[in-house]
Short mmCIF file of C-alpha atoms and ligand atoms in Angstrom, two decimals:
data_model
loop_
_atom_site.label_atom_id
_atom_site.label_comp_id
_atom_site.label_asym_id
_atom_site.label_seq_id
_atom_site.Cartn_x
_atom_site.Cartn_y
_atom_site.Cartn_z
CA MET D 231 67.59 -0.06 -29.93
CA LYS D 232 63.91 -2.39 -28.72
CA ARG D 233 61.16 -0.45 -28.68
CA THR D 234 59.46 0.55 -25.82
CA ILE D 235 56.45 -1.23 -23.57
CA VAL D 236 54.49 2.12 -24.27
CA GLU D 237 55.77 2.27 -28.05
CA LEU D 238 54.74 -1.08 -28.98
CA MET D 239 51.19 0.13 -27.57
CA ARG D 240 48.52 0.51 -29.62
CA PRO D 241 48.74 4.73 -29.65
CA ASN D 242 44.86 4.97 -28.91
CA VAL D 243 45.01 1.84 -26.73
CA ALA D 244 47.73 3.95 -24.55
CA LYS D 245 46.04 6.81 -24.45
CA MET D 246 42.36 5.94 -23.91
CA GLN D 247 40.13 5.53 -20.39
CA GLY D 248 39.58 2.26 -19.51
CA TYR D 249 35.90 1.94 -18.13
CA LYS D 250 35.42 2.35 -14.67
CA SER D 251 32.26 -0.12 -13.52
CA ALA D 252 30.52 0.54 -9.89
CA ARG D 253 32.85 -1.90 -8.41
CA HIS D 254 35.61 -0.23 -9.91
CA GLU D 255 34.96 2.94 -7.33
CA TYR D 256 33.50 1.16 -4.70
CA GLN D 257 34.95 -2.23 -3.04
CA GLY D 258 34.41 -1.96 0.27
CA SER D 259 31.69 -3.26 2.22
CA ALA D 260 28.61 -1.13 2.37
CA ASN D 261 25.28 -1.67 4.54
CA ILE D 262 23.68 -0.25 1.47
CA LEU D 263 25.01 -0.50 -2.08
CA LEU D 264 23.02 2.16 -4.27
CA ASP D 265 25.83 1.90 -6.94
CA ALA D 266 25.62 -0.75 -9.62
CA ASN D 267 21.92 -1.20 -10.22
CA GLU D 268 21.60 -4.32 -9.74
CA ASN D 269 18.39 -5.41 -8.04
CA PRO D 270 18.28 -5.22 -4.41
CA PHE D 271 16.50 -8.35 -3.10
CA ASP D 272 20.01 -10.00 -1.41
CA TRP D 273 20.39 -13.94 -3.01
CA ASP D 274 24.28 -15.02 -3.95
CA TYR D 275 24.86 -13.39 -7.00
CA ASN D 276 21.84 -10.55 -6.98
CA ARG D 277 26.05 -8.42 -7.44
CA TYR D 278 28.47 -8.03 -10.08
CA PRO D 279 31.39 -9.89 -9.49
CA ASP D 280 34.94 -8.38 -8.21
CA PRO D 281 36.18 -7.00 -11.76
CA HIS D 282 39.85 -6.84 -9.74
CA HIS D 283 39.09 -11.13 -9.10
CA PHE D 284 40.80 -10.23 -5.27
CA ARG D 285 40.25 -13.03 -3.84
CA LEU D 286 41.07 -15.35 -6.30
CA LYS D 287 44.68 -13.85 -7.54
CA ARG D 288 45.23 -14.02 -3.60
CA GLU D 289 43.95 -17.74 -3.80
CA LEU D 290 46.76 -18.07 -6.71
CA TRP D 291 49.18 -16.37 -4.86
CA LYS D 292 49.43 -18.70 -1.70
CA THR D 293 49.55 -21.75 -4.10
CA LEU D 294 51.65 -20.87 -6.63
CA GLY D 295 53.93 -17.52 -5.01
CA TRP D 296 52.92 -15.75 -8.05
CA ASP D 297 53.29 -11.37 -7.45
CA MET D 298 49.38 -10.33 -6.86
CA ALA D 299 50.12 -7.53 -8.92
CA LYS D 300 52.01 -9.41 -12.01
CA ILE D 301 48.46 -11.42 -12.24
CA SER D 302 45.54 -10.82 -15.25
CA LEU D 303 43.03 -12.53 -15.02
CA GLY D 304 41.18 -13.32 -18.67
CA ASN D 305 37.76 -15.36 -19.37
CA GLY D 306 40.23 -18.59 -20.61
CA SER D 307 44.17 -17.95 -22.40
CA ASP D 308 42.04 -17.04 -25.51
CA GLU D 309 40.43 -14.04 -24.00
CA LEU D 310 44.00 -12.79 -23.13
CA ILE D 311 45.17 -13.57 -26.30
CA ASP D 312 42.78 -11.51 -27.99
CA LEU D 313 43.43 -9.18 -25.54
CA LEU D 314 47.17 -9.15 -26.44
CA ILE D 315 46.55 -8.71 -29.74
CA ARG D 316 44.06 -5.83 -29.45
CA ALA D 317 46.53 -4.31 -27.39
CA PHE D 318 49.56 -3.86 -29.41
CA CYS D 319 48.07 -4.91 -32.92
CA GLU D 320 47.64 -2.14 -35.37
CA PRO D 321 44.45 -4.00 -37.85
CA GLY D 322 45.91 -3.46 -41.33
CA LYS D 323 49.25 -2.76 -40.06
CA ASP D 324 50.77 -5.05 -37.36
CA ALA D 325 51.69 -8.51 -37.03
CA ILE D 326 52.17 -11.11 -34.90
CA ARG D 327 54.72 -14.40 -35.37
CA VAL D 328 53.97 -17.63 -34.09
CA LEU D 329 55.41 -21.29 -34.43
CA ASN D 330 53.75 -23.14 -37.08
CA PRO D 331 52.53 -25.72 -35.67
CA SER D 332 51.33 -24.11 -33.36
CA TYR D 333 47.86 -23.84 -31.65
CA GLY D 334 46.20 -22.32 -33.77
CA MET D 335 44.11 -19.95 -31.69
CA TYR D 336 46.80 -17.00 -32.33
CA LYS D 337 45.73 -16.72 -35.51
CA VAL D 338 42.42 -17.09 -35.50
CA THR D 339 42.31 -14.60 -33.37
CA ALA D 340 44.81 -11.90 -35.38
CA GLU D 341 42.84 -13.28 -38.10
CA LEU D 342 39.81 -11.52 -36.58
CA ASN D 343 41.58 -8.53 -35.79
CA ASN D 344 42.76 -8.00 -38.72
CA VAL D 345 46.40 -8.30 -38.24
CA GLU D 346 48.44 -10.64 -40.71
CA VAL D 347 50.29 -13.60 -39.03
CA ILE D 348 54.10 -14.80 -39.56
CA LYS D 349 55.55 -18.03 -39.31
CA THR D 350 58.43 -19.14 -37.86
CA ASP D 351 58.52 -22.66 -39.18
CA LEU D 352 59.76 -26.17 -37.39
CA ASP D 353 61.57 -28.55 -38.13
CA GLU D 354 61.04 -32.02 -38.70
CA ASP D 355 61.69 -32.70 -35.71
CA PHE D 356 59.64 -29.81 -34.31
CA GLN D 357 62.53 -27.82 -32.97
CA LEU D 358 63.23 -23.75 -33.87
CA ASP D 359 66.18 -22.64 -35.84
CA PRO D 360 68.85 -22.58 -33.00
CA THR D 361 70.32 -19.71 -34.73
CA LEU D 362 66.80 -17.40 -34.58
CA ALA D 363 67.96 -16.29 -38.06
CA PHE D 364 64.40 -15.58 -37.86
CA ILE D 365 65.43 -12.34 -35.66
CA PRO D 366 67.13 -9.10 -37.31
CA SER D 367 70.70 -8.99 -35.49
CA THR D 368 69.73 -5.19 -35.61
CA PRO D 369 66.10 -4.31 -34.53
CA PRO D 370 64.73 -2.44 -38.62
CA ALA D 371 64.11 1.39 -38.22
CA VAL D 372 60.67 1.90 -35.68
CA LYS D 373 58.18 2.58 -39.36
CA ILE D 374 58.99 -0.31 -41.03
CA ASN D 375 58.75 -3.06 -38.24
CA LYS D 376 54.66 -4.36 -38.39
CA GLU D 377 56.17 -7.79 -35.74
CA LYS D 378 54.81 -6.18 -31.96
CA ILE D 379 53.76 -10.26 -30.22
CA PHE D 380 55.61 -13.10 -30.62
CA PHE D 381 53.74 -16.32 -29.45
CA LEU D 382 55.88 -18.73 -28.42
CA THR D 383 54.07 -22.15 -26.61
CA SER D 384 56.44 -23.84 -25.10
CA PRO D 385 55.35 -27.17 -24.02
CA ASN D 386 53.82 -26.71 -27.95
CA ASN D 387 50.99 -28.23 -29.76
CA PRO D 388 50.39 -29.74 -31.25
CA THR D 389 54.02 -31.39 -31.28
CA GLY D 390 53.94 -31.79 -27.63
CA ASN D 391 58.44 -30.82 -27.36
CA ALA D 392 59.01 -27.83 -25.02
CA PHE D 393 61.87 -25.69 -25.42
CA HIS D 394 65.24 -24.99 -24.21
CA GLN D 395 64.67 -22.16 -21.66
CA SER D 396 68.30 -20.91 -22.52
CA LEU D 397 66.44 -20.41 -26.04
CA LEU D 398 63.99 -19.26 -24.94
CA GLU D 399 64.66 -16.59 -22.94
CA ASP D 400 67.44 -15.83 -26.47
CA ILE D 401 64.69 -14.97 -28.22
CA ILE D 402 63.24 -12.75 -25.41
CA SER D 403 65.81 -10.90 -25.08
CA ARG D 404 66.56 -9.94 -28.31
CA TYR D 405 62.72 -9.34 -29.83
CA ASP D 406 61.88 -6.24 -30.89
CA GLY D 407 58.37 -6.54 -29.71
CA ILE D 408 56.36 -8.64 -26.77
CA VAL D 409 57.44 -12.13 -26.50
CA VAL D 410 54.59 -14.27 -25.03
CA VAL D 411 55.43 -17.54 -23.39
CA ASP D 412 51.85 -19.84 -23.93
CA GLU D 413 52.87 -22.36 -21.27
CA ALA D 414 49.23 -24.32 -21.46
CA TYR D 415 51.06 -26.83 -20.73
CA VAL D 416 54.38 -26.44 -18.89
CA ASP D 417 52.22 -28.70 -15.75
CA PHE D 418 53.49 -31.99 -17.47
CA SER D 419 56.26 -30.77 -18.37
CA SER D 420 60.39 -31.58 -16.83
CA ARG D 421 61.47 -28.15 -17.73
CA GLY D 422 59.89 -25.60 -15.45
CA SER D 423 58.05 -22.29 -16.42
CA LEU D 424 59.63 -19.22 -17.07
CA TYR D 425 57.45 -17.21 -14.55
CA THR D 426 60.53 -15.89 -12.92
CA LEU D 427 62.23 -13.83 -16.28
CA ILE D 428 59.44 -11.82 -15.64
CA ASP D 429 61.49 -9.00 -13.70
CA LYS D 430 64.06 -9.52 -16.26
CA TYR D 431 62.59 -9.20 -19.13
CA PRO D 432 59.61 -6.60 -19.39
CA ASN D 433 58.44 -7.52 -23.15
CA LEU D 434 57.47 -11.11 -21.38
CA VAL D 435 54.31 -12.47 -21.18
CA ILE D 436 53.24 -15.81 -19.28
CA LEU D 437 50.29 -17.86 -20.05
CA ARG D 438 48.91 -20.55 -18.23
CA THR D 439 45.64 -22.05 -17.36
CA MET D 440 43.59 -24.17 -15.55
CA SER D 441 42.13 -25.27 -18.53
CA LYS D 442 44.68 -28.58 -18.17
CA ALA D 443 46.45 -29.86 -14.76
CA PHE D 444 43.81 -27.91 -12.86
CA GLY D 445 41.64 -29.60 -14.38
CA ALA D 446 39.30 -26.41 -14.40
CA ALA D 447 38.61 -26.27 -18.11
CA GLY D 448 34.64 -25.66 -17.95
CA LEU D 449 35.54 -22.63 -15.69
CA ARG D 450 37.22 -20.93 -18.12
CA ILE D 451 40.10 -18.96 -16.56
CA GLY D 452 43.06 -17.75 -18.07
CA ILE D 453 46.36 -16.20 -16.65
CA ALA D 454 48.55 -13.87 -17.65
CA LEU D 455 51.55 -13.29 -16.39
CA ALA D 456 53.79 -9.80 -16.87
CA ASP D 457 55.29 -7.13 -14.85
CA GLY D 458 54.18 -3.31 -14.37
CA LEU D 459 52.94 -1.78 -17.98
CA ILE D 460 51.41 -5.18 -19.89
CA THR D 461 49.54 -5.98 -16.95
CA ASN D 462 47.73 -2.18 -15.97
CA VAL D 463 46.78 -2.34 -20.46
CA LEU D 464 45.69 -5.97 -19.87
CA HIS D 465 43.70 -4.66 -16.50
CA LYS D 466 41.86 -1.35 -18.93
CA ILE D 467 40.97 -3.00 -21.42
CA LYS D 468 39.58 -6.61 -20.84
CA PRO D 469 35.38 -6.79 -20.17
CA PRO D 470 34.98 -5.34 -16.48
CA TYR D 471 33.47 -8.75 -15.24
CA ASN D 472 35.13 -11.32 -17.29
CA LEU D 473 34.75 -13.61 -14.84
CA SER D 474 31.40 -14.58 -12.91
CA THR D 475 31.30 -14.63 -8.64
CA ILE D 476 30.78 -18.62 -10.12
CA VAL D 477 33.46 -19.23 -11.65
CA GLN D 478 35.71 -17.27 -9.53
CA GLU D 479 34.14 -19.44 -6.32
CA GLN D 480 34.78 -21.56 -7.92
CA ALA D 481 38.48 -21.68 -9.24
CA ILE D 482 39.39 -20.68 -5.29
CA THR D 483 37.88 -23.87 -4.26
CA GLN D 484 39.64 -26.19 -7.21
CA LEU D 485 43.42 -24.14 -6.19
CA GLY D 486 42.41 -25.62 -2.48
CA ASN D 487 42.38 -29.03 -3.52
CA TYR D 488 45.95 -28.17 -4.90
CA THR D 489 48.10 -31.67 -3.82
CA LYS D 490 45.00 -33.36 -5.45
CA ILE D 491 45.76 -31.86 -9.10
CA LEU D 492 49.77 -32.24 -8.58
CA THR D 493 48.89 -35.87 -8.18
CA GLN D 494 47.11 -36.25 -10.98
CA SER D 495 49.44 -34.43 -13.14
CA HIS D 496 52.17 -36.92 -12.34
CA LEU D 497 49.82 -39.62 -12.81
CA THR D 498 49.13 -38.02 -16.47
CA MET D 499 53.08 -37.78 -16.59
CA ALA D 500 53.21 -41.77 -15.99
CA ASP D 501 50.91 -42.57 -18.37
CA ARG D 502 52.05 -40.99 -21.16
CA ASP D 503 55.54 -42.32 -20.52
CA ARG D 504 53.76 -45.97 -20.75
CA LEU D 505 51.43 -45.49 -23.30
CA ALA D 506 54.48 -43.69 -25.68
CA ALA D 507 56.39 -46.77 -25.69
CA ASP D 508 53.09 -49.27 -25.95
CA LEU D 509 52.54 -47.15 -28.75
CA ARG D 510 56.04 -47.45 -30.34
CA SER D 511 55.10 -50.87 -30.55
CA LEU D 512 51.97 -50.96 -33.25
CA PHE D 513 52.51 -51.71 -36.56
CA CYS D 514 50.23 -48.85 -37.65
CA VAL D 515 52.46 -46.14 -35.71
CA GLU D 516 55.67 -45.06 -37.56
CA ARG D 517 56.83 -42.45 -34.87
CA VAL D 518 56.27 -40.91 -31.18
CA PHE D 519 57.35 -38.10 -30.89
CA PRO D 520 58.64 -37.24 -27.54
CA SER D 521 56.31 -34.91 -25.35
CA ASP D 522 56.33 -32.90 -22.24
CA ALA D 523 52.85 -31.91 -22.46
CA ASN D 524 49.38 -34.22 -21.02
CA PHE D 525 48.54 -35.55 -25.01
CA LEU D 526 51.61 -37.26 -27.53
CA LEU D 527 51.41 -36.87 -31.39
CA ILE D 528 52.37 -40.07 -33.38
CA LYS D 529 52.91 -40.52 -37.15
CA THR D 530 51.04 -42.98 -38.15
CA ASN D 531 50.68 -45.20 -41.71
CA ALA D 532 46.60 -44.37 -42.54
CA ALA D 533 45.77 -40.83 -40.31
CA ASP D 534 42.83 -41.07 -41.53
CA GLU D 535 41.63 -44.62 -41.66
CA ILE D 536 42.84 -44.24 -37.79
CA TYR D 537 40.73 -41.58 -37.12
CA ASP D 538 37.78 -43.27 -38.90
CA PHE D 539 38.59 -46.25 -37.07
CA LEU D 540 38.39 -44.81 -33.57
CA ARG D 541 35.74 -43.10 -33.97
CA LYS D 542 33.17 -45.91 -35.06
CA LYS D 543 34.91 -47.79 -31.21
CA GLY D 544 33.28 -44.53 -29.96
CA ILE D 545 36.63 -42.88 -29.58
CA ILE D 546 38.09 -39.17 -30.58
CA VAL D 547 41.17 -38.26 -31.10
CA ARG D 548 42.21 -35.15 -33.26
CA ASN D 549 43.15 -35.42 -36.35
CA ARG D 550 46.13 -32.78 -37.16
CA SER D 551 47.35 -34.30 -40.88
CA SER D 552 46.87 -30.57 -41.95
CA ASP D 553 49.56 -29.10 -39.97
CA HIS D 554 52.74 -28.37 -41.04
CA GLY D 555 54.88 -31.24 -40.95
CA CYS D 556 52.14 -32.92 -39.65
CA PHE D 557 51.61 -35.70 -42.59
CA GLN D 558 49.70 -38.92 -41.40
CA CYS D 559 50.22 -37.48 -37.61
CA LEU D 560 47.27 -38.58 -35.06
CA ARG D 561 47.33 -36.04 -31.52
CA PHE D 562 45.57 -38.37 -28.10
CA THR D 563 45.21 -36.56 -25.14
CA VAL D 564 45.94 -39.58 -22.06
CA GLY D 565 43.36 -40.15 -20.77
CA THR D 566 42.70 -42.11 -17.43
CA PRO D 567 44.57 -45.68 -17.67
CA VAL D 568 40.83 -47.43 -18.65
CA GLU D 569 40.38 -44.96 -21.39
CA ASN D 570 44.54 -45.43 -22.40
CA LYS D 571 43.94 -49.25 -22.24
CA ALA D 572 40.77 -48.48 -24.47
CA LEU D 573 42.40 -46.82 -27.46
CA LEU D 574 45.41 -49.07 -27.19
CA THR D 575 42.78 -52.72 -27.55
CA ALA D 576 41.94 -50.55 -29.94
CA LEU D 577 44.84 -50.19 -32.23
CA ASN D 578 46.49 -53.16 -31.24
CA GLU D 579 43.09 -54.62 -33.37
CA TYR D 580 43.40 -52.09 -36.51
CA ASP D 581 47.21 -53.37 -36.56
CA ASP D 582 45.39 -56.94 -36.64
CA LEU D 583 42.78 -56.58 -39.42
CA ASN D 584 45.59 -53.97 -41.46
CA SER D 585 48.35 -55.56 -40.83
C1 PLP G 195 48.55 -24.08 -25.81
C2 PLP G 195 47.29 -23.71 -25.16
N1 PLP G 195 46.90 -22.47 -24.88
C3 PLP G 195 46.31 -22.19 -24.90
C4 PLP G 195 45.15 -23.52 -25.28
C5 PLP G 195 43.52 -22.44 -24.39
O1 PLP G 195 43.29 -22.15 -22.63
P1 PLP G 195 41.99 -21.94 -22.73
O2 PLP G 195 41.52 -22.94 -22.08
O3 PLP G 195 42.66 -21.01 -21.01
O4 PLP G 195 41.69 -21.02 -23.25
C6 PLP G 195 45.65 -24.62 -25.44
C7 PLP G 195 43.99 -25.54 -25.23
O5 PLP G 195 44.44 -26.25 -25.98
C8 PLP G 195 46.59 -24.62 -25.86
O6 PLP G 195 46.63 -25.56 -26.35
#
């Protein structure tokens, strides 16, 4: 038998009361607000922000159709990753599982919280073992299963590939714990979101962000989509005013540009495929990995040298050589057409000097 969400939760977190701020207690509009020790002299930002993010959630519902009751918002996905680990993992006792390689903040955040990190290595094509050999066919007894959360990133970073939805669903249905599917890059993928599976699986959390396709990395807005108990616990433990008024307002404005955002994502996907084809013709590029994201991972014949060559030309990329399975690999964000052209020109120059 798999553990229930309440059994997975840290007992002290399940028991505790969340902080009730003044704006939690009173949310209407009133002529005189003397409940929050604010400066009473009027200005756009003299009042605390809405701790429930009501208007922003309503805008997300209107734009993307997400049920407002399933949305939790964080100061970037990074805050939500931290809240999830703190809600479910007992320091010094529990563990999370991550893909290897994958986004580094799961590990850093787990280590900061004194939570063990168990890695599932991807194969040389960055695929998951389809037999799911890393998931026991019968969950171990409650007391000895220290694994609480599996962070599955699809499309994955730094590899760029998205996993088959049926494989992900298989994991969600079998895993004895919370499965967080981080869909930070899903807007650039031909494989869709797993959002609709939330109604079927109470242990599923979908992570989205406004930092990638939505063009708002500077605002810091992460979105967790989940059902009932998980959403409740995230609301209970988040810092009450984790998104400022300015951030909430700017995010609503940016969601009003959704048509433009969609056009930009399609342009980026087309540019990504063109850039991949151009990179394949270079001597210094041994392999361009398939990408469902807004970046490309390439295997080169000399990652450090190429990284330095590009840096001297003012082009900064990510050297992922030390990641599992990524020896000699560089990761490029797909930029504007002008930026992509500059990258290709520089790499052609590198080829001319080194071949
Ligand atoms: C897979 C993945 N998840 C989450 C994030 C961070 O998102 P945010 O900017 O919302 O904290 C990143 C950032 O690169 C990422 O690659």
